[in-house]
XYZ file of C-alpha atoms in Angstrom:
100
model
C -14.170 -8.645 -3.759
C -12.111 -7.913 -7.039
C -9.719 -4.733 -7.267
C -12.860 -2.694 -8.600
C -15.299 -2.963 -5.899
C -12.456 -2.370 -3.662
C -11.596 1.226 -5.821
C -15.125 1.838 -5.352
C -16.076 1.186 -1.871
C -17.406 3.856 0.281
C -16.585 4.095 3.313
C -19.989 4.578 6.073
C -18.268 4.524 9.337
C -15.637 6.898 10.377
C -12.478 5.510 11.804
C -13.683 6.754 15.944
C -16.702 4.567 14.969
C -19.051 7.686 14.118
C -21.452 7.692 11.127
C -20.100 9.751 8.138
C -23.129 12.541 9.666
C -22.337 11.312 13.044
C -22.140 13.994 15.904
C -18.597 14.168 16.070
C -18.654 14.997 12.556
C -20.321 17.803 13.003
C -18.249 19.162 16.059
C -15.227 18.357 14.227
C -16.616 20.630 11.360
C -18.134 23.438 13.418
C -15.567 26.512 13.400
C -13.887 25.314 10.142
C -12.975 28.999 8.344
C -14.166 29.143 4.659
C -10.771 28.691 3.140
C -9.837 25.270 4.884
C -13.648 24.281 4.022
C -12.883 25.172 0.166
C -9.838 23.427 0.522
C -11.694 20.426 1.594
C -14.755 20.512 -0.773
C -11.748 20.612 -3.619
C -10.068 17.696 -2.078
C -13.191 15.482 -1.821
C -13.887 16.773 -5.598
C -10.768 15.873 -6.508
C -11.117 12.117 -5.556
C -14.814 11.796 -6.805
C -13.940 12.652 -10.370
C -10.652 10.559 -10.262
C -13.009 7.862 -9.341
C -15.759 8.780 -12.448
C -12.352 8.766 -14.767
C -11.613 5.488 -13.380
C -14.778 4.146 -15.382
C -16.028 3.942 -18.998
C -19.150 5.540 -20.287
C -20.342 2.097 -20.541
C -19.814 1.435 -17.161
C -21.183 4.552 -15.603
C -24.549 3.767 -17.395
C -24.843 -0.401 -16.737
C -27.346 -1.235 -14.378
C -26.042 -3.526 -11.506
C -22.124 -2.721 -12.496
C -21.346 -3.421 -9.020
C -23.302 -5.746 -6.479
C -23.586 -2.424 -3.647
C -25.066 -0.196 -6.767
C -28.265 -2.785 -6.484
C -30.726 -1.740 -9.406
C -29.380 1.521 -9.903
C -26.352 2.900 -11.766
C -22.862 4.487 -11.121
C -24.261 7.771 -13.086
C -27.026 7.930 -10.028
C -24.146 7.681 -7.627
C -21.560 10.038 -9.269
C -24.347 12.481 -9.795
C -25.537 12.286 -6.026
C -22.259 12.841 -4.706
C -21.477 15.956 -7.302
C -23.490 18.335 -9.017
C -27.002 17.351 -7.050
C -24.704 17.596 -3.889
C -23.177 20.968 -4.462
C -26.922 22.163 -5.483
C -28.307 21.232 -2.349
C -24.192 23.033 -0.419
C -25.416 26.174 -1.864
C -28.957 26.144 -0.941
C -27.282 25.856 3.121
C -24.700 28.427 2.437
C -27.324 30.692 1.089
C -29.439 30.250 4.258
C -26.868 30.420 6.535
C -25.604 33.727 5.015
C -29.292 35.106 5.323
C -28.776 34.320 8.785
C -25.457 36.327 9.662
């Protein structure tokens, strides 16, 4: 695996051995108060983009970059994990609040 894939890995299984959605997740996650939640959405954001500014244009855009990106794309990946992401964060919050 060369220094790149190793940058780019993602990580699918927490260190207890839960998924990334896993129950304990969730628990974990349950009475979090807004501004630690902020504080972590800003944190994950942080090392996303550092990752995107780790890349070209050129690279972002190539098909089969790396072996895990299969037929797709980094841009598919970046975007999924960013502004589709946070579109989909705000759809919850607004339900939620609708709820309280």
């Amino acid at each position: 695996m060369s220094s790149r894939e190793t940058r780019c890995s993602i990580r699918r299984e927490q260190p207890d051995g839960s998924s990334l959605f896993g129950i304990s997740k969730r628990k974990r996650y349950k009475t979090i108060f807004p501004r630690g939640a902020i504080r972590k959405l800003e944190l994950s954001h942080e090392r996303v983009m550092s990752l995107i500014q780790q890349h070209t244009q050129e690279e972002i855009m190539a098909k089969k970059h790396y072996k895990w990106v299969k037929t797709s794309n980094l841009y598919s990946y970046f975007a999924a994990n960013t502004a589709d992401h946070y579109i989909w964060a705000l759809k919850k919050c607004a339900q939620m609040a609708k709820q309280l």
